[in-house]
Structure formats: structure tokens, C-alpha cells
Amino acid sequence: MKTPHRITLVRGDTVPKYNPETDSYEQVEGEAEEVACLVNFISQAKVFEAYGNRNEKVMICRFQQEQEPFQSATYEGSKYEPLDQIDAPIKGAVRLKKVGG
């Protein structure tokens, strides 16, 4: 399988933590790793059929090998979160949905 694309996977705790000294929540950075992959976007008709939403942008990301669980990913400047693992011959296939703007 060709892997012409690169995606950055963020692992670890990325939930903001409360700091009582400053009385605010501080962003926690997770471990980032750039991985080779093959990216395909799902058509809006298929997204609506599978998830019932016309506005979400969903992509399938296929890796050469199975990846450890991750909280989010960055692809071409956009942030994505995992939706589900795909039961396919390729163990490293994951569906990701775009979050934010």
C-alpha cells in the first residue's frame, strides 16, 4: 500500500487541567508523532447515511501498521478526532471526523 500522506497523531492526556494557583484551566500538550498514511475522504451522502449529519467531514486514514490509541490527529492544518476503527484487512484503518473550524 502506498502511503503518500502524513498525519500527526496526538497521544496522551490532552484534557485541560485545573490549576488552583491561577484559578484557570491550562491546556495540556500530548505526545505528537508524525506517521505515514493514506487518506481518503468519505462523500457527504455516505456520511449522512452512516452518521445522520450533513455537515461533518469524515476521512478514512489507513496506516501501514496498527497504531496505538490516540486522542486526536492533525492533517493539513485541521484537527480530527477518531470516530471508530474499521474492520478491514488493514489493521491500521481508522475513521476520523473534523472538529472545529
PDB file of N, CA, C and O in Angstrom, residues 58 60 83 91-92 97 101:
ATOM      1  N   VAL A  58     -15.704  13.589   7.157  1.00  0.00           N
ATOM      2  CA  VAL A  58     -15.137  12.350   7.690  1.00  0.00           C
ATOM      3  C   VAL A  58     -14.128  11.788   6.700  1.00  0.00           C
ATOM      4  O   VAL A  58     -14.366  11.775   5.493  1.00  0.00           O
ATOM      5  N   ILE A  60     -11.119   8.532   5.996  1.00  0.00           N
ATOM      6  CA  ILE A  60     -10.575   7.232   6.368  1.00  0.00           C
ATOM      7  C   ILE A  60      -9.067   7.357   6.259  1.00  0.00           C
ATOM      8  O   ILE A  60      -8.542   7.795   5.235  1.00  0.00           O
ATOM      9  N   LEU A  83     -13.393   8.434  15.107  1.00  0.00           N
ATOM     10  CA  LEU A  83     -14.796   8.009  15.238  1.00  0.00           C
ATOM     11  C   LEU A  83     -14.845   6.532  15.604  1.00  0.00           C
ATOM     12  O   LEU A  83     -15.450   6.156  16.587  1.00  0.00           O
ATOM     13  N   LYS A  91      -5.178  -3.576   9.401  1.00  0.00           N
ATOM     14  CA  LYS A  91      -5.452  -3.380  10.815  1.00  0.00           C
ATOM     15  C   LYS A  91      -5.388  -1.920  11.236  1.00  0.00           C
ATOM     16  O   LYS A  91      -5.990  -1.524  12.208  1.00  0.00           O
ATOM     17  N   GLY A  92      -4.678  -1.096  10.493  1.00  0.00           N
ATOM     18  CA  GLY A  92      -4.491   0.280  10.903  1.00  0.00           C
ATOM     19  C   GLY A  92      -5.429   1.262  10.252  1.00  0.00           C
ATOM     20  O   GLY A  92      -5.054   2.402  10.028  1.00  0.00           O
ATOM     21  N   LYS A  97     -13.220  12.273  12.230  1.00  0.00           N
ATOM     22  CA  LYS A  97     -14.103  13.382  11.854  1.00  0.00           C
ATOM     23  C   LYS A  97     -13.429  14.696  12.202  1.00  0.00           C
ATOM     24  O   LYS A  97     -12.713  14.800  13.188  1.00  0.00           O
ATOM     25  N   GLY A 101     -13.207  24.614  13.379  1.00  0.00           N
ATOM     26  CA  GLY A 101     -13.452  25.316  12.111  1.00  0.00           C
ATOM     27  C   GLY A 101     -12.607  24.886  11.058  1.00  0.00           C
ATOM     28  O   GLY A 101     -12.158  24.410  10.260  1.00  0.00           O
TER      29      GLY A 101
END
